[in-house]
Amino acid sequence: MAKKIALVTGATRGIGLETVRQLASHDIHVILAGRDAAKAEESAKKLRDEKLDVESIALDVTDEKSIATAVRSIEKRHGHLDILINNAGVLLDDQKKKPSEQSIETWRKTFDTNVFGLVETTVAFLPLIKKSSAGRIVNVSSGLGSITMHSDPSSAIYNYKIAAYDVSKSAVNAWTVHLAWELKDTAIKVNTIHPGSVKTDMNSAGSLDVEEGAKSSVELALIGNNGPNGSFSHLGQTLPW
Ligand code: NAP
């Protein structure tokens, strides 16, 4: 049987890089995407040295031309895409500031990558994912995107308000529900996950290692035809919207 083809965005480091490693360990051909082609290739080579089936591609999710070039290249090489993991993300808020004090530039740049980039990348790859017999889209969100938890004074995140980042992840969750509705009668499943609080460049205070942090993305990438569509979870546990 032909190997599945997966694409992971923002995979040069952190959770994305580990997601590529784990997917490739499941006998999947993984395309490691990074906005810097040389950096992406350097990361992919390290995984090939571990005997994993990984190739690299340049993909900046905020650049329309970069997305279009990546779609054409993957179409030419593989003809379809089975798994898309929208992992690329930024956290740009000044965490010393209150929600109303974040600059509008921070809001715009955050949404450009975390929301508009994710939507544009997904829509551009959708024709290739529709050619898969069982397409899977995983959006890497955050527990910080949960409006229910942010509204609950007893929740662990109640006093942890990183406004532009949090709201961008709430938008990713809402988009996931909308796309899942659109695709409900197809072979494609789209879900959103929280990786956990993971120690990476983005989160130096994270408590989980990247091995644990990549597991939720990989789990939802590998669900069968009876798996969820339009869910929000962390390590198999459903999270509140
Ligand atoms: P990270 O170490 O900062 O890595 C972020 C990745 O995103 C990098 O590879 C970066 O590429 C890439 N990226 C940023 N802007 C991009 C763009 N315009 N186009 C393509 N790639 C871009 O962060 P991480 O902790 O691994 O986070 C991965 C995902 O998990 C993010 O969506 C994040 O919001 C989410 N998340 C993380 C945590 C956590 O505790 N770490 C918790 C919840 C959710 P460069 O190398 O080129 O900069």
PDB file of C-alpha atoms and ligand atoms in Angstrom:
ATOM      1  CA  MET A   1       0.000   0.000   0.000  1.00  0.00           C
ATOM      2  CA  ALA A   2       1.296   3.496  -0.829  1.00  0.00           C
ATOM      3  CA  LYS A   3       2.539   5.526   2.107  1.00  0.00           C
ATOM      4  CA  LYS A   4       0.395   8.360   3.411  1.00  0.00           C
ATOM      5  CA  ILE A   5       1.665  11.869   2.689  1.00  0.00           C
ATOM      6  CA  ALA A   6       1.639  14.434   5.508  1.00  0.00           C
ATOM      7  CA  LEU A   7       2.558  18.117   5.656  1.00  0.00           C
ATOM      8  CA  VAL A   8       3.445  19.879   8.917  1.00  0.00           C
ATOM      9  CA  THR A   9       3.738  23.688   8.903  1.00  0.00           C
ATOM     10  CA  GLY A  10       6.158  25.565  11.148  1.00  0.00           C
ATOM     11  CA  ALA A  11       8.152  22.385  11.603  1.00  0.00           C
ATOM     12  CA  THR A  12      11.737  23.657  11.786  1.00  0.00           C
ATOM     13  CA  ARG A  13      11.722  23.418  15.600  1.00  0.00           C
ATOM     14  CA  GLY A  14       9.612  22.847  18.692  1.00  0.00           C
ATOM     15  CA  ILE A  15       6.381  20.853  18.598  1.00  0.00           C
ATOM     16  CA  GLY A  16       6.247  20.901  14.775  1.00  0.00           C
ATOM     17  CA  LEU A  17       9.635  19.229  14.345  1.00  0.00           C
ATOM     18  CA  GLU A  18       8.717  16.518  16.856  1.00  0.00           C
ATOM     19  CA  THR A  19       5.336  16.034  15.120  1.00  0.00           C
ATOM     20  CA  VAL A  20       7.219  15.317  11.879  1.00  0.00           C
ATOM     21  CA  ARG A  21       9.442  12.811  13.710  1.00  0.00           C
ATOM     22  CA  GLN A  22       6.483  10.958  15.253  1.00  0.00           C
ATOM     23  CA  LEU A  23       4.418  10.886  12.040  1.00  0.00           C
ATOM     24  CA  ALA A  24       7.403   9.592  10.059  1.00  0.00           C
ATOM     25  CA  SER A  25       7.864   6.879  12.727  1.00  0.00           C
ATOM     26  CA  HIS A  26       4.350   5.709  11.748  1.00  0.00           C
ATOM     27  CA  ASP A  27       5.602   4.911   8.239  1.00  0.00           C
ATOM     28  CA  ILE A  28       4.237   8.141   6.759  1.00  0.00           C
ATOM     29  CA  HIS A  29       6.115  10.239   4.205  1.00  0.00           C
ATOM     30  CA  VAL A  30       6.315  13.628   5.903  1.00  0.00           C
ATOM     31  CA  ILE A  31       6.912  17.003   4.294  1.00  0.00           C
ATOM     32  CA  LEU A  32       8.557  19.307   6.830  1.00  0.00           C
ATOM     33  CA  ALA A  33       7.593  22.905   6.045  1.00  0.00           C
ATOM     34  CA  GLY A  34       9.472  25.975   7.212  1.00  0.00           C
ATOM     35  CA  ARG A  35       9.382  29.590   6.149  1.00  0.00           C
ATOM     36  CA  ASP A  36      13.162  29.472   5.640  1.00  0.00           C
ATOM     37  CA  ALA A  37      14.010  26.836   3.005  1.00  0.00           C
ATOM     38  CA  ALA A  38      17.573  26.242   4.263  1.00  0.00           C
ATOM     39  CA  LYS A  39      16.429  25.868   7.880  1.00  0.00           C
ATOM     40  CA  ALA A  40      13.654  23.467   6.809  1.00  0.00           C
ATOM     41  CA  GLU A  41      16.103  21.348   4.837  1.00  0.00           C
ATOM     42  CA  GLU A  42      18.565  21.322   7.750  1.00  0.00           C
ATOM     43  CA  SER A  43      15.815  20.038  10.090  1.00  0.00           C
ATOM     44  CA  ALA A  44      14.621  17.458   7.520  1.00  0.00           C
ATOM     45  CA  LYS A  45      18.159  16.179   6.979  1.00  0.00           C
ATOM     46  CA  LYS A  46      18.561  15.520  10.710  1.00  0.00           C
ATOM     47  CA  LEU A  47      15.452  13.325  10.589  1.00  0.00           C
ATOM     48  CA  ARG A  48      16.603  11.554   7.407  1.00  0.00           C
ATOM     49  CA  ASP A  49      19.843  10.807   9.281  1.00  0.00           C
ATOM     50  CA  GLU A  50      17.582   9.007  11.807  1.00  0.00           C
ATOM     51  CA  LYS A  51      16.348   6.915   8.811  1.00  0.00           C
ATOM     52  CA  LEU A  52      12.985   8.709   8.717  1.00  0.00           C
ATOM     53  CA  ASP A  53      11.203   9.423   5.425  1.00  0.00           C
ATOM     54  CA  VAL A  54      11.157  13.234   5.483  1.00  0.00           C
ATOM     55  CA  GLU A  55      11.493  15.902   2.802  1.00  0.00           C
ATOM     56  CA  SER A  56      11.506  19.667   3.254  1.00  0.00           C
ATOM     57  CA  ILE A  57       9.567  22.481   1.638  1.00  0.00           C
ATOM     58  CA  ALA A  58       9.579  26.270   1.948  1.00  0.00           C
ATOM     59  CA  LEU A  59       6.239  27.545   3.239  1.00  0.00           C
ATOM     60  CA  ASP A  60       5.537  30.881   4.898  1.00  0.00           C
ATOM     61  CA  VAL A  61       1.886  30.763   5.901  1.00  0.00           C
ATOM     62  CA  THR A  62       1.605  34.567   5.689  1.00  0.00           C
ATOM     63  CA  ASP A  63       2.804  34.668   2.076  1.00  0.00           C
ATOM     64  CA  GLU A  64       0.228  33.893  -0.629  1.00  0.00           C
ATOM     65  CA  LYS A  65       2.910  33.161  -3.243  1.00  0.00           C
ATOM     66  CA  SER A  66       4.823  30.854  -0.920  1.00  0.00           C
ATOM     67  CA  ILE A  67       1.632  28.887  -0.214  1.00  0.00           C
ATOM     68  CA  ALA A  68       0.766  28.630  -3.931  1.00  0.00           C
ATOM     69  CA  THR A  69       4.293  27.446  -4.797  1.00  0.00           C
ATOM     70  CA  ALA A  70       4.168  24.792  -2.061  1.00  0.00           C
ATOM     71  CA  VAL A  71       0.762  23.544  -3.270  1.00  0.00           C
ATOM     72  CA  ARG A  72       2.042  23.250  -6.870  1.00  0.00           C
ATOM     73  CA  SER A  73       5.199  21.486  -5.761  1.00  0.00           C
ATOM     74  CA  ILE A  74       3.353  18.908  -3.625  1.00  0.00           C
ATOM     75  CA  GLU A  75       0.751  18.375  -6.357  1.00  0.00           C
ATOM     76  CA  LYS A  76       3.538  17.695  -8.855  1.00  0.00           C
ATOM     77  CA  ARG A  77       5.470  15.363  -6.545  1.00  0.00           C
ATOM     78  CA  HIS A  78       2.616  13.521  -4.811  1.00  0.00           C
ATOM     79  CA  GLY A  79      -0.693  14.380  -6.524  1.00  0.00           C
ATOM     80  CA  HIS A  80      -2.574  14.525  -3.225  1.00  0.00           C
ATOM     81  CA  LEU A  81      -2.193  15.209   0.515  1.00  0.00           C
ATOM     82  CA  ASP A  82      -3.518  12.892   3.257  1.00  0.00           C
ATOM     83  CA  ILE A  83      -2.637  14.868   6.394  1.00  0.00           C
ATOM     84  CA  LEU A  84      -2.233  18.608   6.995  1.00  0.00           C
ATOM     85  CA  ILE A  85      -1.038  19.733  10.425  1.00  0.00           C
ATOM     86  CA  ASN A  86      -1.426  23.490  10.826  1.00  0.00           C
ATOM     87  CA  ASN A  87       1.228  23.901  13.505  1.00  0.00           C
ATOM     88  CA  ALA A  88       2.895  27.232  12.592  1.00  0.00           C
ATOM     89  CA  GLY A  89       2.152  29.871  15.194  1.00  0.00           C
ATOM     90  CA  VAL A  90       3.440  32.963  16.930  1.00  0.00           C
ATOM     91  CA  LEU A  91       2.998  34.493  20.374  1.00  0.00           C
ATOM     92  CA  LEU A  92       3.803  38.198  20.112  1.00  0.00           C
ATOM     93  CA  ASP A  93       1.951  39.752  23.064  1.00  0.00           C
ATOM     94  CA  ASP A  94       3.856  41.767  25.623  1.00  0.00           C
ATOM     95  CA  GLN A  95       2.985  39.583  28.591  1.00  0.00           C
ATOM     96  CA  LYS A  96       3.534  42.441  31.051  1.00  0.00           C
ATOM     97  CA  LYS A  97       0.598  44.299  29.464  1.00  0.00           C
ATOM     98  CA  LYS A  98      -3.147  43.993  30.037  1.00  0.00           C
ATOM     99  CA  PRO A  99      -5.495  42.861  27.228  1.00  0.00           C
ATOM    100  CA  SER A 100      -6.453  46.444  26.280  1.00  0.00           C
ATOM    101  CA  GLU A 101      -2.803  47.516  26.210  1.00  0.00           C
ATOM    102  CA  GLN A 102      -1.543  45.178  23.452  1.00  0.00           C
ATOM    103  CA  SER A 103      -0.689  47.165  20.323  1.00  0.00           C
ATOM    104  CA  ILE A 104      -2.872  46.848  17.242  1.00  0.00           C
ATOM    105  CA  GLU A 105       0.271  45.789  15.378  1.00  0.00           C
ATOM    106  CA  THR A 106       0.564  42.816  17.746  1.00  0.00           C
ATOM    107  CA  TRP A 107      -3.069  41.895  17.049  1.00  0.00           C
ATOM    108  CA  ARG A 108      -2.580  42.161  13.282  1.00  0.00           C
ATOM    109  CA  LYS A 109       0.673  40.182  13.151  1.00  0.00           C
ATOM    110  CA  THR A 110      -0.710  37.505  15.456  1.00  0.00           C
ATOM    111  CA  PHE A 111      -3.861  37.051  13.379  1.00  0.00           C
ATOM    112  CA  ASP A 112      -1.847  37.135  10.125  1.00  0.00           C
ATOM    113  CA  THR A 113       0.015  33.968  11.136  1.00  0.00           C
ATOM    114  CA  ASN A 114      -2.244  32.144  13.588  1.00  0.00           C
ATOM    115  CA  VAL A 115      -5.595  32.728  11.844  1.00  0.00           C
ATOM    116  CA  PHE A 116      -5.397  34.145   8.301  1.00  0.00           C
ATOM    117  CA  GLY A 117      -2.259  32.126   7.473  1.00  0.00           C
ATOM    118  CA  LEU A 118      -3.829  28.940   8.809  1.00  0.00           C
ATOM    119  CA  VAL A 119      -7.087  29.523   6.889  1.00  0.00           C
ATOM    120  CA  GLU A 120      -5.306  30.458   3.647  1.00  0.00           C
ATOM    121  CA  THR A 121      -2.970  27.463   3.835  1.00  0.00           C
ATOM    122  CA  THR A 122      -5.868  25.087   4.518  1.00  0.00           C
ATOM    123  CA  VAL A 123      -8.053  26.429   1.724  1.00  0.00           C
ATOM    124  CA  ALA A 124      -5.130  26.290  -0.728  1.00  0.00           C
ATOM    125  CA  PHE A 125      -4.380  22.629   0.112  1.00  0.00           C
ATOM    126  CA  LEU A 126      -8.034  21.539   0.280  1.00  0.00           C
ATOM    127  CA  PRO A 127      -8.203  20.400  -3.380  1.00  0.00           C
ATOM    128  CA  LEU A 128      -5.198  18.096  -2.752  1.00  0.00           C
ATOM    129  CA  ILE A 129      -6.681  16.851   0.552  1.00  0.00           C
ATOM    130  CA  LYS A 130      -9.960  16.083  -1.246  1.00  0.00           C
ATOM    131  CA  LYS A 131      -7.971  13.713  -3.468  1.00  0.00           C
ATOM    132  CA  SER A 132      -7.048  11.637  -0.389  1.00  0.00           C
ATOM    133  CA  SER A 133      -9.275   8.679   0.502  1.00  0.00           C
ATOM    134  CA  ALA A 134      -9.191   9.797   4.178  1.00  0.00           C
ATOM    135  CA  GLY A 135      -7.981  13.395   4.558  1.00  0.00           C
ATOM    136  CA  ARG A 136      -7.107  14.668   8.033  1.00  0.00           C
ATOM    137  CA  ILE A 137      -6.612  18.304   9.044  1.00  0.00           C
ATOM    138  CA  VAL A 138      -5.288  19.102  12.516  1.00  0.00           C
ATOM    139  CA  ASN A 139      -5.253  22.695  13.739  1.00  0.00           C
ATOM    140  CA  VAL A 140      -2.797  23.335  16.549  1.00  0.00           C
ATOM    141  CA  SER A 141      -4.718  25.609  18.868  1.00  0.00           C
ATOM    142  CA  SER A 142      -4.218  26.106  22.603  1.00  0.00           C
ATOM    143  CA  GLY A 143      -6.110  25.667  25.848  1.00  0.00           C
ATOM    144  CA  LEU A 144      -5.677  29.443  26.014  1.00  0.00           C
ATOM    145  CA  GLY A 145      -8.184  29.629  23.157  1.00  0.00           C
ATOM    146  CA  SER A 146     -10.927  28.253  25.405  1.00  0.00           C
ATOM    147  CA  ILE A 147     -13.445  31.041  26.087  1.00  0.00           C
ATOM    148  CA  THR A 148     -15.224  28.790  28.603  1.00  0.00           C
ATOM    149  CA  MET A 149     -12.050  28.364  30.698  1.00  0.00           C
ATOM    150  CA  HIS A 150     -11.131  32.053  30.368  1.00  0.00           C
ATOM    151  CA  SER A 151     -14.574  33.017  31.750  1.00  0.00           C
ATOM    152  CA  ASP A 152     -14.350  30.660  34.737  1.00  0.00           C
ATOM    153  CA  PRO A 153     -12.636  32.185  37.812  1.00  0.00           C
ATOM    154  CA  SER A 154     -11.839  28.666  39.071  1.00  0.00           C
ATOM    155  CA  SER A 155      -9.991  27.696  35.885  1.00  0.00           C
ATOM    156  CA  ALA A 156      -6.171  27.455  35.883  1.00  0.00           C
ATOM    157  CA  ILE A 157      -5.966  29.943  32.985  1.00  0.00           C
ATOM    158  CA  TYR A 158      -8.369  32.553  34.406  1.00  0.00           C
ATOM    159  CA  ASN A 159      -5.562  34.951  35.391  1.00  0.00           C
ATOM    160  CA  TYR A 160      -3.439  34.103  32.352  1.00  0.00           C
ATOM    161  CA  LYS A 161      -4.681  36.491  29.673  1.00  0.00           C
ATOM    162  CA  ILE A 162      -2.409  36.823  26.615  1.00  0.00           C
ATOM    163  CA  ALA A 163      -5.042  38.684  24.627  1.00  0.00           C
ATOM    164  CA  ALA A 164      -4.012  38.639  20.951  1.00  0.00           C
ATOM    165  CA  TYR A 165      -2.644  35.087  21.163  1.00  0.00           C
ATOM    166  CA  ASP A 166      -5.607  33.718  23.141  1.00  0.00           C
ATOM    167  CA  VAL A 167      -8.217  35.304  20.874  1.00  0.00           C
ATOM    168  CA  SER A 168      -6.376  34.089  17.754  1.00  0.00           C
ATOM    169  CA  LYS A 169      -6.621  30.530  19.081  1.00  0.00           C
ATOM    170  CA  SER A 170     -10.343  31.006  19.896  1.00  0.00           C
ATOM    171  CA  ALA A 171     -10.717  32.012  16.232  1.00  0.00           C
ATOM    172  CA  VAL A 172      -8.851  28.862  15.132  1.00  0.00           C
ATOM    173  CA  ASN A 173     -11.314  26.805  17.187  1.00  0.00           C
ATOM    174  CA  ALA A 174     -14.317  28.565  15.663  1.00  0.00           C
ATOM    175  CA  TRP A 175     -12.895  28.126  12.141  1.00  0.00           C
ATOM    176  CA  THR A 176     -12.367  24.412  12.853  1.00  0.00           C
ATOM    177  CA  VAL A 177     -16.069  24.001  13.687  1.00  0.00           C
ATOM    178  CA  HIS A 178     -17.081  25.841  10.509  1.00  0.00           C
ATOM    179  CA  LEU A 179     -14.792  23.809   8.225  1.00  0.00           C
ATOM    180  CA  ALA A 180     -15.785  20.547   9.941  1.00  0.00           C
ATOM    181  CA  TRP A 181     -19.421  21.391   9.185  1.00  0.00           C
ATOM    182  CA  GLU A 182     -18.575  22.068   5.517  1.00  0.00           C
ATOM    183  CA  LEU A 183     -16.710  18.754   5.237  1.00  0.00           C
ATOM    184  CA  LYS A 184     -19.043  16.584   7.329  1.00  0.00           C
ATOM    185  CA  ASP A 185     -20.257  14.515   4.367  1.00  0.00           C
ATOM    186  CA  THR A 186     -16.765  13.968   2.932  1.00  0.00           C
ATOM    187  CA  ALA A 187     -13.870  11.631   3.797  1.00  0.00           C
ATOM    188  CA  ILE A 188     -12.051  14.535   5.487  1.00  0.00           C
ATOM    189  CA  LYS A 189     -11.965  15.148   9.233  1.00  0.00           C
ATOM    190  CA  VAL A 190     -10.834  18.428  10.753  1.00  0.00           C
ATOM    191  CA  ASN A 191     -10.069  18.822  14.431  1.00  0.00           C
ATOM    192  CA  THR A 192      -8.320  21.258  16.743  1.00  0.00           C
ATOM    193  CA  ILE A 193      -5.983  20.330  19.604  1.00  0.00           C
ATOM    194  CA  HIS A 194      -4.172  21.744  22.613  1.00  0.00           C
ATOM    195  CA  PRO A 195      -0.619  20.332  22.719  1.00  0.00           C
ATOM    196  CA  GLY A 196      -0.232  21.040  26.448  1.00  0.00           C
ATOM    197  CA  SER A 197       2.104  23.527  28.086  1.00  0.00           C
ATOM    198  CA  VAL A 198       5.235  22.464  26.244  1.00  0.00           C
ATOM    199  CA  LYS A 199       8.801  23.627  26.802  1.00  0.00           C
ATOM    200  CA  THR A 200       9.775  25.289  23.492  1.00  0.00           C
ATOM    201  CA  ASP A 201      11.147  28.644  22.305  1.00  0.00           C
ATOM    202  CA  MET A 202       7.571  29.961  22.539  1.00  0.00           C
ATOM    203  CA  ASN A 203       7.046  28.757  26.118  1.00  0.00           C
ATOM    204  CA  SER A 204      10.181  28.577  28.242  1.00  0.00           C
ATOM    205  CA  ALA A 205       7.996  27.848  31.293  1.00  0.00           C
ATOM    206  CA  GLY A 206       6.367  24.804  29.664  1.00  0.00           C
ATOM    207  CA  SER A 207       6.133  21.656  31.766  1.00  0.00           C
ATOM    208  CA  LEU A 208       5.859  18.981  29.036  1.00  0.00           C
ATOM    209  CA  ASP A 209       8.615  17.895  26.683  1.00  0.00           C
ATOM    210  CA  VAL A 210       8.052  18.022  22.922  1.00  0.00           C
ATOM    211  CA  GLU A 211       7.525  14.228  22.748  1.00  0.00           C
ATOM    212  CA  GLU A 212       4.405  14.637  24.881  1.00  0.00           C
ATOM    213  CA  GLY A 213       3.497  17.936  23.150  1.00  0.00           C
ATOM    214  CA  ALA A 214       3.350  16.381  19.669  1.00  0.00           C
ATOM    215  CA  LYS A 215       1.130  13.466  20.712  1.00  0.00           C
ATOM    216  CA  SER A 216      -2.262  15.205  20.378  1.00  0.00           C
ATOM    217  CA  SER A 217      -1.532  16.351  16.802  1.00  0.00           C
ATOM    218  CA  VAL A 218      -0.329  12.875  15.830  1.00  0.00           C
ATOM    219  CA  GLU A 219      -3.330  11.196  17.475  1.00  0.00           C
ATOM    220  CA  LEU A 220      -5.812  13.306  15.496  1.00  0.00           C
ATOM    221  CA  ALA A 221      -3.781  12.898  12.287  1.00  0.00           C
ATOM    222  CA  LEU A 222      -4.117   9.112  12.594  1.00  0.00           C
ATOM    223  CA  ILE A 223      -7.828   8.776  13.502  1.00  0.00           C
ATOM    224  CA  GLY A 224      -9.879   6.270  11.550  1.00  0.00           C
ATOM    225  CA  ASN A 225     -13.049   6.865   9.577  1.00  0.00           C
ATOM    226  CA  ASN A 226     -15.124   6.705  12.784  1.00  0.00           C
ATOM    227  CA  GLY A 227     -12.967   9.323  14.494  1.00  0.00           C
ATOM    228  CA  PRO A 228     -14.165  12.777  15.524  1.00  0.00           C
ATOM    229  CA  ASN A 229     -14.827  15.730  13.224  1.00  0.00           C
ATOM    230  CA  GLY A 230     -14.915  19.251  14.658  1.00  0.00           C
ATOM    231  CA  SER A 231     -13.521  18.299  18.084  1.00  0.00           C
ATOM    232  CA  PHE A 232     -11.202  20.191  20.486  1.00  0.00           C
ATOM    233  CA  SER A 233      -8.997  17.942  22.643  1.00  0.00           C
ATOM    234  CA  HIS A 234      -5.750  17.329  24.468  1.00  0.00           C
ATOM    235  CA  LEU A 235      -4.334  13.790  24.722  1.00  0.00           C
ATOM    236  CA  GLY A 236      -7.743  12.275  24.031  1.00  0.00           C
ATOM    237  CA  GLN A 237      -9.627  14.469  26.538  1.00  0.00           C
ATOM    238  CA  THR A 238     -12.312  16.773  25.122  1.00  0.00           C
ATOM    239  CA  LEU A 239     -11.746  20.434  26.054  1.00  0.00           C
ATOM    240  CA  PRO A 240     -14.408  23.117  26.541  1.00  0.00           C
ATOM    241  CA  TRP A 241     -14.724  25.642  23.695  1.00  0.00           C
TER     242      TRP A 241
HETATM  243  P1  NAP B   1       7.988  27.539  18.474  1.00  0.00           P
HETATM  244  O1  NAP B   1       9.033  26.666  19.040  1.00  0.00           O
HETATM  245  O2  NAP B   1       8.077  29.018  18.645  1.00  0.00           O
HETATM  246  O3  NAP B   1       7.836  27.182  16.929  1.00  0.00           O
HETATM  247  C1  NAP B   1       6.974  27.903  16.106  1.00  0.00           C
HETATM  248  C2  NAP B   1       7.142  27.431  14.687  1.00  0.00           C
HETATM  249  O4  NAP B   1       6.237  28.191  13.863  1.00  0.00           O
HETATM  250  C3  NAP B   1       8.562  27.678  14.152  1.00  0.00           C
HETATM  251  O5  NAP B   1       8.947  26.571  13.368  1.00  0.00           O
HETATM  252  C4  NAP B   1       8.386  28.912  13.279  1.00  0.00           C
HETATM  253  O6  NAP B   1       9.279  28.994  12.200  1.00  0.00           O
HETATM  254  C5  NAP B   1       6.976  28.674  12.756  1.00  0.00           C
HETATM  255  N1  NAP B   1       6.390  29.873  12.159  1.00  0.00           N
HETATM  256  C6  NAP B   1       6.166  31.082  12.726  1.00  0.00           C
HETATM  257  N2  NAP B   1       5.648  31.930  11.807  1.00  0.00           N
HETATM  258  C7  NAP B   1       5.546  31.240  10.639  1.00  0.00           C
HETATM  259  C8  NAP B   1       5.102  31.549   9.342  1.00  0.00           C
HETATM  260  N3  NAP B   1       4.651  32.775   9.020  1.00  0.00           N
HETATM  261  N4  NAP B   1       5.123  30.586   8.396  1.00  0.00           N
HETATM  262  C9  NAP B   1       5.565  29.348   8.691  1.00  0.00           C
HETATM  263  N5  NAP B   1       6.039  28.989   9.894  1.00  0.00           N
HETATM  264  C10 NAP B   1       6.025  29.928  10.861  1.00  0.00           C
HETATM  265  O7  NAP B   1       6.546  27.169  19.059  1.00  0.00           O
HETATM  266  P2  NAP B   1       5.900  25.803  19.574  1.00  0.00           P
HETATM  267  O8  NAP B   1       5.763  25.917  21.026  1.00  0.00           O
HETATM  268  O9  NAP B   1       6.565  24.632  18.956  1.00  0.00           O
HETATM  269  O10 NAP B   1       4.416  25.990  18.972  1.00  0.00           O
HETATM  270  C11 NAP B   1       3.869  25.207  17.910  1.00  0.00           C
HETATM  271  C12 NAP B   1       2.363  25.426  17.914  1.00  0.00           C
HETATM  272  O11 NAP B   1       1.830  24.989  19.165  1.00  0.00           O
HETATM  273  C13 NAP B   1       1.952  26.902  17.780  1.00  0.00           C
HETATM  274  O12 NAP B   1       0.799  26.985  16.953  1.00  0.00           O
HETATM  275  C14 NAP B   1       1.622  27.293  19.199  1.00  0.00           C
HETATM  276  O13 NAP B   1       0.708  28.371  19.265  1.00  0.00           O
HETATM  277  C15 NAP B   1       1.023  26.000  19.731  1.00  0.00           C
HETATM  278  N6  NAP B   1       1.024  25.880  21.188  1.00  0.00           N
HETATM  279  C16 NAP B   1       2.187  25.797  21.881  1.00  0.00           C
HETATM  280  C17 NAP B   1       2.152  25.650  23.263  1.00  0.00           C
HETATM  281  C18 NAP B   1       3.407  25.529  24.090  1.00  0.00           C
HETATM  282  O14 NAP B   1       3.280  25.426  25.327  1.00  0.00           O
HETATM  283  N7  NAP B   1       4.593  25.523  23.505  1.00  0.00           N
HETATM  284  C19 NAP B   1       0.921  25.596  23.941  1.00  0.00           C
HETATM  285  C20 NAP B   1      -0.254  25.677  23.199  1.00  0.00           C
HETATM  286  C21 NAP B   1      -0.190  25.807  21.827  1.00  0.00           C
HETATM  287  P3  NAP B   1      10.740  29.729  12.271  1.00  0.00           P
HETATM  288  O15 NAP B   1      11.693  28.693  12.818  1.00  0.00           O
HETATM  289  O16 NAP B   1      11.015  30.109  10.866  1.00  0.00           O
HETATM  290  O17 NAP B   1      10.586  30.915  13.179  1.00  0.00           O
END
